[in-house]
Structure formats: structure tokens, C-alpha cells
Coordinates of C-alpha atoms in Angstrom, one line a residue:
Chain A
M253 CA -31.2 -69.8 164.6
P254 CA -34.9 -70.5 164.9
E255 CA -37.0 -68.5 162.5
H256 CA -39.1 -66.9 165.2
D257 CA -36.1 -65.0 166.4
L258 CA -35.8 -63.1 163.1
V259 CA -36.7 -59.4 163.2
C260 CA -35.9 -57.8 159.8
F261 CA -35.7 -61.0 157.8
A262 CA -38.9 -62.6 159.2
T263 CA -40.3 -63.3 155.7
R264 CA -37.0 -64.0 154.0
G265 CA -37.3 -67.7 153.9
F266 CA -40.7 -67.7 152.2
D267 CA -40.7 -69.5 148.9
S268 CA -43.0 -67.2 147.0
E269 CA -42.7 -63.4 147.0
P270 CA -41.4 -62.9 150.6
W271 CA -42.0 -59.2 150.1
S272 CA -45.8 -59.4 149.7
L273 CA -48.2 -57.9 152.2
D274 CA -49.9 -61.3 152.7
N275 CA -46.6 -62.9 153.8
Y276 CA -45.8 -60.0 156.1
L277 CA -49.2 -60.2 157.7
S278 CA -48.7 -63.9 158.3
V279 CA -45.7 -63.2 160.5
G280 CA -47.6 -60.6 162.6
G281 CA -47.1 -57.7 160.3
Y282 CA -48.9 -54.5 161.0
R283 CA -50.2 -55.8 164.3
A284 CA -48.0 -53.3 166.2
W285 CA -49.2 -50.5 164.0
Q286 CA -52.8 -51.6 164.6
R287 CA -52.2 -51.4 168.4
V288 CA -51.0 -47.8 167.9
L289 CA -54.0 -47.0 165.7
D290 CA -56.3 -48.5 168.4
G291 CA -54.9 -46.1 170.9
E292 CA -53.2 -48.7 173.1
L293 CA -49.9 -46.8 172.9
D294 CA -49.5 -43.1 172.8
R295 CA -46.4 -41.3 171.5
A296 CA -44.5 -41.3 174.8
A297 CA -45.3 -45.0 175.3
I298 CA -43.8 -45.9 171.9
I299 CA -40.7 -44.0 172.5
E300 CA -40.3 -45.4 176.0
Q301 CA -40.6 -49.0 174.6
V302 CA -38.0 -48.3 171.9
K303 CA -35.7 -46.8 174.6
A304 CA -36.3 -49.8 176.9
S305 CA -35.5 -52.2 174.0
G306 CA -31.9 -50.8 173.9
L307 CA -32.1 -50.6 170.1
R308 CA -29.0 -48.9 168.8
G309 CA -28.8 -47.4 165.3
R310 CA -27.7 -49.9 162.7
G311 CA -26.3 -47.3 160.3
G312 CA -22.8 -47.2 161.8
A313 CA -22.8 -44.9 164.8
G314 CA -24.8 -47.1 167.2
F315 CA -26.6 -44.2 168.8
P316 CA -29.7 -45.3 170.9
T317 CA -32.7 -45.0 168.6
G318 CA -35.3 -44.3 171.3
L319 CA -33.2 -41.5 172.7
K320 CA -32.8 -40.0 169.3
H321 CA -36.6 -40.2 168.9
S322 CA -37.1 -38.4 172.2
F323 CA -35.1 -35.4 171.0
M324 CA -38.0 -34.4 168.7
P325 CA -40.4 -31.8 169.9
R326 CA -43.2 -34.3 169.2
E327 CA -46.1 -32.3 170.6
A328 CA -45.1 -28.9 169.0
P329 CA -47.7 -27.8 166.5
M330 CA -45.5 -27.6 163.4
Q331 CA -44.6 -29.9 160.5
K332 CA -42.1 -32.5 161.5
Y333 CA -40.4 -35.2 159.3
L334 CA -39.0 -38.7 159.6
V335 CA -36.4 -39.6 157.1
C336 CA -35.2 -43.2 156.5
N337 CA -31.6 -43.5 155.4
S338 CA -31.6 -46.2 152.8
D339 CA -28.5 -44.7 151.1
E340 CA -26.6 -47.8 151.9
S341 CA -23.1 -47.2 150.7
E342 CA -20.6 -48.0 153.5
P343 CA -18.2 -50.4 151.7
G344 CA -18.9 -54.0 152.7
T345 CA -22.5 -53.3 153.7
C346 CA -25.5 -54.7 151.8
H347 CA -28.2 -55.6 154.3
D348 CA -30.6 -52.7 153.8
R349 CA -30.9 -53.7 150.2
E350 CA -32.1 -57.1 151.4
I351 CA -34.7 -55.5 153.7
L352 CA -35.9 -53.3 150.8
R353 CA -36.1 -56.3 148.4
L354 CA -37.3 -59.0 150.7
N355 CA -39.2 -57.5 153.6
P356 CA -40.1 -53.9 152.7
H357 CA -43.3 -53.9 154.8
S358 CA -41.3 -54.2 158.0
L359 CA -39.6 -50.9 157.1
I360 CA -42.9 -49.3 156.2
E361 CA -44.5 -50.3 159.4
G362 CA -41.5 -49.2 161.4
M363 CA -41.5 -45.8 159.6
A364 CA -45.3 -45.4 160.3
I365 CA -44.9 -46.2 164.0
S366 CA -41.8 -44.0 164.4
A367 CA -43.3 -41.1 162.4
Y368 CA -46.4 -41.1 164.6
A369 CA -44.3 -41.3 167.8
M370 CA -42.4 -38.2 166.9
G371 CA -45.4 -36.3 165.7
A372 CA -44.4 -36.4 162.0
T373 CA -47.1 -36.9 159.4
V374 CA -44.7 -37.1 156.5
A375 CA -41.8 -39.5 156.0
Y376 CA -39.3 -39.9 153.2
N377 CA -37.3 -43.0 152.4
Y378 CA -34.0 -41.9 150.8
I379 CA -32.9 -44.8 148.7
R380 CA -29.5 -44.7 146.9
G381 CA -29.8 -44.2 143.2
E382 CA -28.0 -47.4 142.2
F383 CA -31.0 -49.3 143.8
I384 CA -33.3 -47.9 141.1
D385 CA -33.9 -51.1 139.2
E386 CA -35.0 -53.5 141.9
P387 CA -35.1 -52.2 145.5
V388 CA -36.8 -49.0 144.6
P389 CA -39.7 -50.5 142.6
R390 CA -40.1 -53.2 145.3
F391 CA -40.4 -50.6 148.0
E392 CA -42.8 -48.5 146.0
A393 CA -45.0 -51.5 145.2
A394 CA -45.1 -52.3 148.9
L395 CA -46.0 -48.7 149.7
Q396 CA -48.9 -49.0 147.2
E397 CA -50.0 -52.2 148.9
A398 CA -49.9 -50.5 152.3
Y399 CA -52.0 -47.6 151.0
D400 CA -54.5 -49.8 149.3
A401 CA -54.9 -51.9 152.5
G402 CA -55.5 -48.7 154.5
W403 CA -52.3 -48.8 156.6
L404 CA -51.1 -45.3 155.4
G405 CA -52.7 -42.0 154.5
K406 CA -55.0 -39.6 156.3
D407 CA -57.1 -40.6 159.3
I408 CA -55.8 -44.1 159.0
R409 CA -58.6 -46.6 159.8
G410 CA -60.5 -43.9 161.6
S411 CA -57.8 -43.3 164.1
G412 CA -57.3 -39.7 163.4
I413 CA -53.7 -40.4 162.7
D414 CA -52.1 -39.2 159.4
V415 CA -48.9 -40.7 158.0
D416 CA -47.7 -40.4 154.4
I417 CA -44.6 -42.1 153.2
H418 CA -42.7 -41.1 150.0
T419 CA -39.8 -42.7 148.2
F420 CA -36.8 -40.5 147.3
V421 CA -34.1 -41.7 144.9
G422 CA -30.5 -40.5 145.2
A423 CA -28.0 -40.3 142.4
G424 CA -24.6 -41.6 143.6
A425 CA -22.8 -40.0 146.4
Y426 CA -21.4 -41.8 149.5
I427 CA -21.6 -38.6 151.5
C428 CA -25.4 -38.6 151.3
G429 CA -25.3 -41.4 153.9
E430 CA -24.3 -38.7 156.4
E431 CA -27.6 -37.5 157.8
T432 CA -27.3 -33.8 157.1
G433 CA -25.7 -34.4 153.7
L434 CA -28.8 -36.6 153.1
L435 CA -31.1 -33.7 154.0
E436 CA -29.3 -31.4 151.7
S437 CA -29.7 -33.9 148.9
L438 CA -33.4 -34.3 149.8
E439 CA -33.7 -30.6 149.3
G440 CA -32.3 -30.9 145.8
K441 CA -28.7 -29.7 146.6
P442 CA -25.3 -31.3 146.6
G443 CA -25.0 -33.6 149.6
K444 CA -22.6 -31.4 151.6
P445 CA -23.0 -32.1 155.4
R446 CA -24.2 -29.2 157.6
F447 CA -22.6 -27.8 160.7
K448 CA -24.1 -29.1 163.9
P449 CA -25.6 -27.7 166.0
P450 CA -28.4 -27.1 165.2
F451 CA -29.1 -30.8 165.0
P452 CA -31.8 -32.1 162.7
A453 CA -34.3 -32.6 165.5
Q454 CA -34.3 -28.8 165.8
H455 CA -33.5 -27.8 162.2
G456 CA -33.8 -30.5 159.7
L457 CA -35.6 -31.0 156.4
Y458 CA -36.8 -27.6 155.1
G459 CA -35.8 -26.2 158.5
A460 CA -38.4 -28.4 160.3
P461 CA -37.7 -30.8 163.1
T462 CA -36.5 -34.0 161.5
T463 CA -35.1 -37.4 162.6
I464 CA -33.1 -39.6 160.3
N465 CA -32.8 -43.3 161.0
N466 CA -31.2 -46.2 159.2
T467 CA -33.4 -48.8 157.4
Q468 CA -32.6 -51.7 159.7
S469 CA -33.2 -49.6 162.8
L470 CA -36.7 -48.7 161.6
A471 CA -37.5 -52.2 160.4
S472 CA -36.7 -53.5 163.9
I473 CA -39.3 -51.4 165.6
P474 CA -42.5 -53.3 164.8
T475 CA -41.1 -56.4 166.4
I476 CA -40.0 -54.5 169.5
I477 CA -43.5 -53.1 169.9
L478 CA -45.2 -56.4 169.1
K479 CA -43.0 -58.7 171.3
G480 CA -42.1 -56.1 173.9
P481 CA -38.8 -54.4 174.6
Q482 CA -37.7 -57.1 177.1
W483 CA -37.9 -59.8 174.4
F484 CA -35.5 -57.7 172.3
V485 CA -33.1 -57.2 175.2
D486 CA -33.1 -60.9 175.9
V487 CA -32.1 -61.7 172.3
G488 CA -28.9 -59.8 172.5
V489 CA -26.3 -59.1 175.2
E490 CA -25.9 -56.3 177.6
G491 CA -25.4 -53.0 175.8
S492 CA -26.3 -54.6 172.4
S493 CA -29.9 -55.7 172.3
G494 CA -31.6 -57.7 169.6
T495 CA -30.5 -59.2 166.3
A496 CA -28.4 -57.5 163.7
I497 CA -27.8 -58.4 160.1
F498 CA -24.2 -59.1 159.5
S499 CA -23.0 -58.7 155.9
I500 CA -20.2 -61.2 155.7
S501 CA -18.0 -60.8 152.6
G502 CA -14.5 -61.4 151.4
H503 CA -12.6 -64.6 151.9
V504 CA -15.3 -66.9 153.3
E505 CA -16.9 -69.9 151.8
R506 CA -20.5 -68.6 152.0
P507 CA -20.6 -64.8 152.0
G508 CA -24.1 -63.6 152.9
N509 CA -26.4 -61.5 155.0
Y510 CA -27.1 -63.3 158.3
E511 CA -29.5 -62.0 160.9
L512 CA -28.1 -63.1 164.2
P513 CA -28.2 -62.2 167.9
L514 CA -25.8 -59.5 168.8
G515 CA -23.0 -60.9 171.0
I516 CA -22.5 -64.0 168.8
P517 CA -18.9 -65.1 169.0
F518 CA -16.8 -64.2 165.9
R519 CA -15.8 -67.9 165.6
K520 CA -19.4 -68.9 165.3
L521 CA -20.1 -66.1 162.8
L522 CA -17.2 -67.4 160.6
E523 CA -18.5 -70.9 160.9
I524 CA -22.0 -69.8 159.8
A525 CA -20.4 -68.2 156.8
G526 CA -18.8 -71.5 155.9
G527 CA -15.4 -70.8 157.3
M528 CA -12.3 -69.4 155.5
L529 CA -12.3 -69.7 151.7
G530 CA -10.3 -72.7 150.6
G531 CA -9.4 -73.4 154.3
R532 CA -6.7 -70.6 154.2
E533 CA -5.6 -68.7 157.3
L534 CA -7.4 -65.7 158.6
K535 CA -5.3 -62.6 158.5
A536 CA -7.5 -59.7 159.3
V537 CA -11.1 -58.5 159.6
I538 CA -12.8 -55.1 159.1
P539 CA -15.8 -55.7 161.4
G540 CA -18.1 -52.8 160.5
G541 CA -17.6 -51.4 157.1
S542 CA -14.4 -49.8 155.6
S543 CA -14.6 -46.8 157.9
V544 CA -13.8 -48.7 161.1
P545 CA -10.3 -49.8 162.2
V546 CA -9.0 -53.1 160.8
M547 CA -8.5 -55.9 163.3
P548 CA -5.7 -58.5 163.0
A549 CA -6.9 -62.1 163.3
G550 CA -5.6 -62.4 166.9
N551 CA -7.7 -59.4 168.1
I552 CA -11.0 -60.6 166.7
I553 CA -10.9 -64.4 166.8
D554 CA -12.0 -64.7 170.4
A555 CA -14.2 -61.5 170.4
T556 CA -17.9 -61.4 170.5
M557 CA -19.8 -59.4 167.9
D558 CA -21.4 -56.6 169.9
F559 CA -20.8 -52.9 170.3
D560 CA -18.9 -53.0 173.6
A561 CA -16.7 -56.1 172.8
I562 CA -15.6 -54.9 169.4
K563 CA -14.9 -51.4 170.9
A564 CA -12.8 -53.0 173.6
A565 CA -10.9 -55.0 171.0
G566 CA -10.0 -51.8 169.2
S567 CA -12.5 -51.3 166.5
S568 CA -16.2 -50.6 166.0
L569 CA -19.2 -52.7 165.1
G570 CA -20.2 -50.0 162.6
T571 CA -22.7 -51.2 160.1
G572 CA -22.1 -54.9 160.8
A573 CA -20.3 -55.3 157.5
V574 CA -17.7 -58.0 158.3
V575 CA -15.0 -58.0 155.6
V576 CA -12.8 -61.1 156.0
M577 CA -9.3 -61.2 154.6
D578 CA -7.1 -64.3 154.4
E579 CA -3.3 -64.7 154.4
T580 CA -3.0 -63.9 150.6
T581 CA -4.3 -60.4 151.1
C582 CA -1.9 -57.5 150.5
M583 CA -2.7 -55.0 153.2
V584 CA -1.1 -52.1 151.4
G585 CA -3.3 -52.8 148.4
M586 CA -6.4 -52.9 150.6
L587 CA -5.5 -49.6 152.3
R588 CA -4.8 -47.9 149.0
R589 CA -8.2 -49.0 147.7
I590 CA -9.9 -47.7 150.8
S591 CA -8.1 -44.4 150.6
R592 CA -9.0 -44.0 146.9
F593 CA -12.6 -44.4 147.9
Y594 CA -12.6 -41.6 150.5
Y595 CA -10.6 -39.4 148.2
A596 CA -13.2 -39.8 145.5
E597 CA -16.1 -39.4 147.9
S598 CA -15.0 -36.4 149.9
C599 CA -17.5 -33.7 149.3
G600 CA -14.7 -31.1 149.3
Q601 CA -16.0 -28.5 151.7
C602 CA -13.4 -29.1 154.5
T603 CA -9.8 -28.6 153.6
P604 CA -8.3 -31.3 155.8
C605 CA -10.5 -33.9 154.2
R606 CA -10.4 -32.6 150.6
E607 CA -6.6 -32.2 150.5
G608 CA -5.7 -34.9 153.1
T609 CA -7.6 -37.8 151.4
G610 CA -5.7 -37.0 148.1
W611 CA -2.4 -37.0 150.0
L612 CA -3.1 -40.4 151.5
Y613 CA -4.0 -41.9 148.2
R614 CA -1.0 -40.5 146.4
V615 CA 1.5 -41.5 149.0
L616 CA 0.0 -45.0 149.2
T617 CA 0.2 -45.2 145.4
R618 CA 3.9 -44.3 145.4
V619 CA 4.6 -47.0 148.0
M620 CA 2.9 -49.5 145.8
E621 CA 4.8 -48.3 142.7
G622 CA 8.1 -48.8 144.5
T623 CA 9.1 -45.2 145.1
G624 CA 7.9 -44.8 148.7
T625 CA 10.2 -44.2 151.6
H626 CA 10.1 -45.1 155.3
A627 CA 9.4 -41.4 156.1
D628 CA 6.2 -41.8 154.0
L629 CA 4.8 -44.1 156.6
D630 CA 5.1 -41.5 159.3
M631 CA 3.7 -38.9 157.0
L632 CA 0.6 -41.1 156.3
V633 CA -0.2 -41.3 160.0
D634 CA 0.5 -37.5 160.4
V635 CA -1.9 -36.6 157.6
A636 CA -4.5 -39.0 158.9
N637 CA -4.2 -37.4 162.4
K638 CA -4.6 -34.0 160.9
I639 CA -7.8 -35.0 159.2
E640 CA -9.4 -36.8 162.2
G641 CA -11.6 -34.5 164.2
H642 CA -11.0 -31.5 162.0
T643 CA -13.9 -31.8 159.6
I644 CA -17.6 -31.0 159.6
C645 CA -18.7 -34.6 159.3
A646 CA -17.3 -38.1 160.1
L647 CA -16.1 -38.8 156.6
G648 CA -12.8 -37.3 157.6
D649 CA -12.5 -39.7 160.6
A650 CA -13.6 -42.5 158.4
A651 CA -10.7 -41.7 156.0
A652 CA -8.2 -41.5 158.9
W653 CA -9.1 -44.6 161.0
P654 CA -8.2 -47.2 158.3
V655 CA -4.8 -45.5 157.7
Q656 CA -4.0 -45.4 161.4
S657 CA -5.1 -49.0 162.1
F658 CA -3.5 -50.6 159.0
L659 CA -0.2 -48.9 159.9
K660 CA -0.5 -49.8 163.5
H661 CA -1.1 -53.5 162.9
F662 CA 0.5 -54.2 159.5
R663 CA 3.4 -51.7 159.4
H664 CA 5.8 -54.5 158.5
E665 CA 3.9 -55.0 155.2
F666 CA 4.4 -51.4 154.2
E667 CA 8.1 -51.5 155.2
Y668 CA 8.6 -54.7 153.3
M669 CA 7.1 -53.1 150.2
I670 CA 9.3 -50.0 150.5
D671 CA 12.4 -52.2 151.0
H672 CA 11.6 -54.4 148.0
G673 CA 10.7 -51.9 145.3
G674 CA 7.0 -52.2 145.5
R675 CA 6.8 -56.0 145.9
S676 CA 4.1 -57.1 148.3
I677 CA 5.0 -59.3 151.2
V678 CA 2.3 -61.8 150.1
A679 CA 4.2 -62.2 146.8
A680 CA 7.5 -62.9 148.6
P681 CA 9.3 -66.2 148.1
D682 CA 8.4 -67.1 151.7
A683 CA 4.9 -65.6 151.5
A684 CA 3.4 -68.1 153.9
A685 CA 5.3 -66.3 156.7
A686 CA 3.4 -63.0 156.0
Chain B
M84 CA -46.3 -17.8 134.2
S85 CA -46.0 -21.4 133.1
A86 CA -42.4 -22.4 132.6
R87 CA -43.6 -25.3 130.5
A88 CA -44.4 -23.3 127.5
F89 CA -40.7 -22.3 127.2
T90 CA -39.2 -25.8 127.7
P91 CA -39.8 -27.7 124.5
E92 CA -36.8 -29.9 125.1
L93 CA -38.7 -31.9 127.8
S94 CA -41.1 -34.5 126.5
A95 CA -44.6 -34.8 127.9
Q96 CA -43.5 -38.1 129.5
V97 CA -40.6 -36.5 131.3
C98 CA -42.8 -33.6 132.4
A99 CA -45.3 -36.1 133.8
E100 CA -42.5 -37.9 135.7
I101 CA -41.2 -34.6 137.1
D102 CA -44.7 -33.6 138.1
R103 CA -45.1 -36.9 139.9
W104 CA -42.0 -36.2 142.0
V105 CA -42.8 -32.6 142.6
G106 CA -46.1 -33.8 144.2
K107 CA -44.2 -35.6 147.0
F108 CA -42.8 -32.4 148.4
P109 CA -44.4 -29.4 150.1
A110 CA -45.5 -26.4 147.9
G111 CA -42.6 -24.3 146.8
R112 CA -40.1 -27.2 147.4
Q113 CA -40.0 -28.4 143.8
R114 CA -36.2 -28.2 143.8
S115 CA -36.3 -31.5 145.8
A116 CA -37.4 -33.1 142.5
V117 CA -34.2 -32.1 140.6
L118 CA -32.4 -35.5 141.1
A119 CA -35.5 -37.3 139.8
A120 CA -35.8 -34.9 136.9
L121 CA -32.2 -35.4 135.8
H122 CA -32.6 -39.2 136.1
A123 CA -35.7 -39.0 133.8
V124 CA -34.1 -36.6 131.3
Q125 CA -30.8 -38.6 131.2
H126 CA -32.7 -41.9 130.7
E127 CA -34.7 -40.5 127.8
N128 CA -31.6 -39.0 126.2
G129 CA -29.7 -42.3 126.0
G130 CA -27.7 -42.0 129.1
Y131 CA -26.2 -38.5 129.3
L132 CA -27.2 -34.9 129.9
T133 CA -26.6 -31.9 127.7
P134 CA -26.5 -28.2 128.7
E135 CA -29.8 -27.6 126.9
L136 CA -31.5 -30.4 128.9
M137 CA -30.1 -29.1 132.1
N138 CA -31.3 -25.6 131.3
A139 CA -34.7 -27.0 130.5
V140 CA -34.9 -28.8 133.9
A141 CA -33.8 -25.5 135.6
D142 CA -36.5 -23.7 133.8
Y143 CA -39.1 -26.3 134.6
L144 CA -38.3 -26.4 138.3
E145 CA -37.7 -22.6 138.4
M146 CA -34.1 -23.0 139.6
P147 CA -31.0 -21.1 138.4
P148 CA -29.3 -23.2 135.8
I149 CA -26.0 -23.2 137.9
Q150 CA -27.8 -25.1 140.6
V151 CA -28.7 -27.8 138.2
Y152 CA -25.1 -28.0 136.8
E153 CA -23.9 -28.4 140.4
I154 CA -26.2 -31.4 140.9
A155 CA -25.3 -32.9 137.6
T156 CA -21.6 -32.8 138.4
F157 CA -21.8 -33.6 142.2
Y158 CA -23.6 -36.9 141.8
S159 CA -21.8 -39.8 140.1
M160 CA -24.8 -41.2 138.3
F161 CA -25.2 -38.2 136.0
E162 CA -23.1 -38.0 132.8
T163 CA -22.4 -34.6 131.4
K164 CA -20.7 -35.8 128.2
P165 CA -21.9 -38.3 125.6
V166 CA -21.3 -41.9 126.6
G167 CA -22.1 -45.3 125.1
R168 CA -25.7 -46.4 125.4
H169 CA -25.0 -49.4 127.7
S170 CA -23.4 -48.3 131.0
I171 CA -21.3 -50.8 132.8
S172 CA -20.1 -50.2 136.4
V173 CA -17.9 -52.8 137.9
C174 CA -17.7 -52.6 141.7
T175 CA -14.0 -52.6 142.7
N176 CA -14.5 -51.7 146.3
I177 CA -13.0 -53.8 149.1
S178 CA -15.3 -56.9 149.2
C179 CA -15.3 -57.2 145.4
M180 CA -11.6 -56.5 145.2
L181 CA -11.0 -59.5 147.5
R182 CA -13.1 -61.7 145.2
G183 CA -11.3 -60.8 141.9
A184 CA -13.0 -57.6 140.7
D185 CA -9.8 -56.3 139.1
D186 CA -9.7 -59.4 136.9
I187 CA -13.3 -58.7 135.9
V188 CA -12.4 -55.1 134.9
A189 CA -9.4 -56.4 133.0
H190 CA -11.6 -58.9 131.1
I191 CA -14.1 -56.2 130.1
E192 CA -11.4 -53.8 129.1
N193 CA -9.8 -56.4 126.9
R194 CA -13.1 -57.5 125.4
L195 CA -14.2 -54.0 124.6
G196 CA -10.8 -52.7 123.7
I197 CA -11.3 -49.6 125.9
R198 CA -10.0 -48.5 129.3
T199 CA -12.2 -47.7 132.3
G200 CA -13.9 -44.4 131.8
E201 CA -14.1 -44.7 128.0
S202 CA -16.9 -45.7 125.6
T203 CA -16.5 -48.0 122.6
P204 CA -16.2 -46.1 119.3
D205 CA -19.4 -47.7 118.0
G206 CA -21.3 -46.0 120.9
R207 CA -22.6 -49.3 122.3
F208 CA -20.7 -49.6 125.7
Y209 CA -19.6 -47.2 128.3
L210 CA -17.2 -48.6 131.0
K211 CA -17.8 -46.3 133.9
Q212 CA -15.2 -45.5 136.6
E213 CA -17.2 -46.7 139.6
E214 CA -15.7 -45.5 142.9
E215 CA -18.5 -46.5 145.2
C216 CA -19.3 -49.8 146.7
L217 CA -22.6 -50.9 145.1
A218 CA -23.9 -52.7 148.2
A219 CA -24.0 -56.3 146.8
C220 CA -20.9 -57.3 148.7
C221 CA -22.1 -60.9 149.5
G222 CA -22.4 -61.5 145.7
A223 CA -18.9 -60.3 144.9
P224 CA -17.6 -59.7 142.4
M225 CA -20.5 -57.8 140.9
M226 CA -21.3 -55.3 138.2
M227 CA -24.2 -53.0 137.3
V228 CA -25.2 -52.8 133.7
D229 CA -27.9 -50.3 132.8
H230 CA -28.9 -50.3 136.5
R231 CA -29.3 -54.0 136.7
Y232 CA -27.1 -55.9 139.2
Y233 CA -25.2 -59.0 138.2
E234 CA -23.5 -60.9 141.0
N235 CA -21.0 -63.7 141.5
L236 CA -19.4 -62.8 138.2
T237 CA -16.9 -64.9 136.2
P238 CA -15.5 -63.8 132.9
A239 CA -17.9 -66.2 131.2
A240 CA -20.9 -64.7 133.1
V241 CA -19.8 -61.2 132.0
D242 CA -19.6 -62.3 128.4
E243 CA -23.1 -63.7 128.6
V244 CA -24.5 -60.4 129.9
L245 CA -22.7 -58.3 127.3
D246 CA -23.6 -60.7 124.4
G247 CA -27.2 -60.1 125.3
L248 CA -27.1 -56.4 124.7
D249 CA -27.9 -54.7 121.4

């Protein structure tokens, strides 16, 4: 893909310090913000452009970003906040780390524009605690550069516009990626998600109107303003505008973060990632992070990578984390690892999730240890169904969907293991038939 | 009343760091700095928190101590028991699992003679039970040692990292 089509990775290919302000300026950086500071676009115009671009949130839910911004009472005379969610922790997902490390100014500019559009003078970037060694200092250094160059602060470049951006560092909790859990954490509390309504746009950080957006969503906004919403629409496909960064991991020859137009065929994506590791056969793909339903090879191989197509094929584009599994993968083992994760990360406030995730993990463990029964498989689905939709936040659904989908598509692997005392079908004498 | 006079457990350096964080939040919202405060205190104390240190943080931020204990036990990066001075977290989540993370864990357990969740008797290493994906999936398998990321690991690469630690 030609370099000029890159949105979030525009400086990534630079040999020397791609994260520097000079490099960012050389690809048109801060020109969109300058236009806003010059008064060329008012708040409503910015939000209209983001709406018209069709940008959908890159953090997993795919909610239209411009619409979310329009929910804020932007002209109301009260303190309002923008919060960036850099608590990247959906298993398989690692592109926000790349934006923070390699192009932090795109995020800063996107945060500044968005904060202004929503009438917020203060913005926080919530970065996960494990990023404390490299992405955090890189982002903080970029913030300092932006302040020193006069792109942030009070009465920026004589415009009368105030925007201050602060870094916040988490301390290890997947649940803080949920936006209201994140707000609790930002207030210095355990990250337990809040009941909604009220939604953050009415009652967010410290009770003030707040919008939370993902890193990649915000980093896309300067380019949308600079090149115009139609440019962004034209890059993608209907219903899925623009580029997205796909984190391709697992059994491929060249795992990596690839920024590509939405709607790219899965076959092409796999080719870009170097094809299957060792030339082995594709068995399954998790197309959007561990929370979304798994797809058997046959369901994804001819699909295109956009919100509508992946939904139609039975899953979700989620975070764009594409986890590729080949024929040697034991699907029971995969599901047990996923279930352990949700069990460990459940915040514990809703009984179906707190208790149910433990049940899922323990039942899957006994299947792997050779003491499972066929009735256990129905119980797994039953427990998952009783978690789904019965919790404050989506972690419950995220724990349920993998169980439902692995059993829907790969039930024979679970049955084989139960019938063979815990032996995986991929370890069978005729494993190639798995 | 200045809480500072009653919190001799916090060093001047830690207090300055906490003050820097408090400055990012609106007046009266200093509780927002509790995660940063615990990071700073834990770092200075060799990798874990003590009840005395948590109480000092509570005092400094004018919070009830129970709220600080809640934070320290909710978030996985805080240790509330003594641990080895070099913290090793191997990511074993799905992307790393597919690329051999379990073999990396086994190699480290064998080399150090401890199980995951334990520290070596000489107090050098702590092999942490890491449940989360550490968001370096395209460099799987990976580990985090004293906050630094090491990607595309092999047993030899792990040995090189661990040999370089005091």
C-alpha cells in the first residue's frame, strides 16, 4: 500500500526517530489543528466532518466516533473531559502500543482537535501500566514537545482555545479497558464498571460530561480533517471507512501490525503476513481479539475484513486483532486459556460473571484432564448463555462468546478429548484429519 | 494540617513524584494519584508494598487506608508480599501460547528452580503469574522483565536477559 494512504502509521517508515515532532510535521502534522486554531472549523463543523468520514471506534465496539462526540453537551458552560483509552489489553491486540511508540503526535493532535470539538479543555490519556517503560515516556516526551512548540496549553497560538493533555498510568487490569471501569480507575478506585445510564457524556469523570475514545480512533482524526471525510470514506468500503491497523499474530510467517484499508480480503491479509507458518493448513481465526467468536477457516477465507462482512460471517471485527491458528492447534486448549483469562480478569461485581467464568474454566480444565463428560459440553454452553447479557459490562459477553463459538464450530474436538481420556485430537495418530 | 509531617516513610523523592501526579487533577481530586503513588512507593521499596507504606500513601493523599489496600489488591502490578527484586512476567495469552510461551515458562522455571508465582530463595528473581496479554502479540513469545519488553523469545534469548541481571 502506498505510503500516502497511511493514517496512524504515517511516520512509521522513517529511519530516524519516527516519533519526533519534526517527522510528524513533515507528513502534514498539526496542520489540521492549525486550521481549527485559525477558526476555519468550529466545533459543530469538526463533529460533522468526523461523522461524515464514517470513522467507527477502533477499540472493539465499532461505534461511530462522530456520533459519540455529538452526544456531548459541547456548549454547556461546565468542565468537560476527553479521555483516551490507551489501556490496550484485548488479547491479540498490540497496535495502540505502536501508535504511542512510533507516532504519538498523531494521537496528541487528534486528542486536541476532539477535545476542542466537544468543549473539553482537559484531556487524559489512560495508558496501561505495563507500558510504563517505553510507550509512556515516549508519549510524555511528545507531549512536552507539543507544549514547547505551542500546540497545547492556554490560549493556544492566540486562538483563545485552551487544551491541556495529561498522561495517566494504569496498574494492570483488563477491565479498565471498559470505559466506565477506566473512569473509576482514573478517579483512583478499583476499575469496576458503572451502571449505564447515565452514560459518560452526561455523567463521566468526576461527574462531568466525558467522552472516552480509543487511541487509534483519535489518531485517525487529524488525517480526516486534513484530507477531508470523503477521502477517508473512499479508502475503505461501505460501512467501514478508512484504514485500520490489523495486529496479525499466531501461526503466520510474518506477524505484525499492518495498516490497511478496511474491506481488504482476508486472503490478501494472510498473504501480507507471509502466509501460514511453515506452509501448514489454516484451521481457525479469531478476527478481532479474544472476545469475539472464533471463525473456522471456511467461514473467513473468502471474507473481507470490514465490520459488516465479518458480522455477516458470524463474528466481529472487534479490535482488528487477527489471531491465526493452524491445523496443529488444540481448540480445547485455546478455549481453556481464553476462559482462564476472563476468570482472572472479572472484576467480581456481577454474580453471573464472577461465578460463571470460574465454572467455565474449571469445567474446561476437567475436560483437558480427562475427567470431563459429554454433559459438560452442554453445561458450558448453558453457563455461557447465563452470563451473556446478564452483567453490567461487556466482559460477561466477552467470556461467553468464545465458549459458544468454539463449541459450535469445534465440538468434535471437545468430544474427542472426552472420549479419549484428555488426549487432544491434534495428538491423535491420524491428527492430519483434525 | 499537613499530612506530610506524619508520613516519614515516604522519601522526598516519592513525595515529589506524588505531587507531580496530584498536579494533573482538579483540586480535591488527589485520590486520582493513588495508582501513581503506589507505583512510586513500590519501585523505591524494591518491588513490593508493605502495610506501613500503604498507610503512608493513604495519609499523604488523605484517603482511608482501606481504599489504598483495595487498589493495591485489585491491580495486578502491585505486590503486597515480599518478592524477588527482578520481576519476570511471561505472557501466556493466546498469541504467545500459539508461539510457544508455555515452553518459555517451563525453561525459566527449570533454570530458576521455582514455579510460577514464586521467588528464588536468594531474592533475585520473581516469576510472576501473568494473566493478561501484554500487547506485544506480533513479537510472540514475549516477556516483561522489570517493565522492559523482550520479544521473539527463544530459551537462549531468555538466558541472555537473565544472565545480564544482578
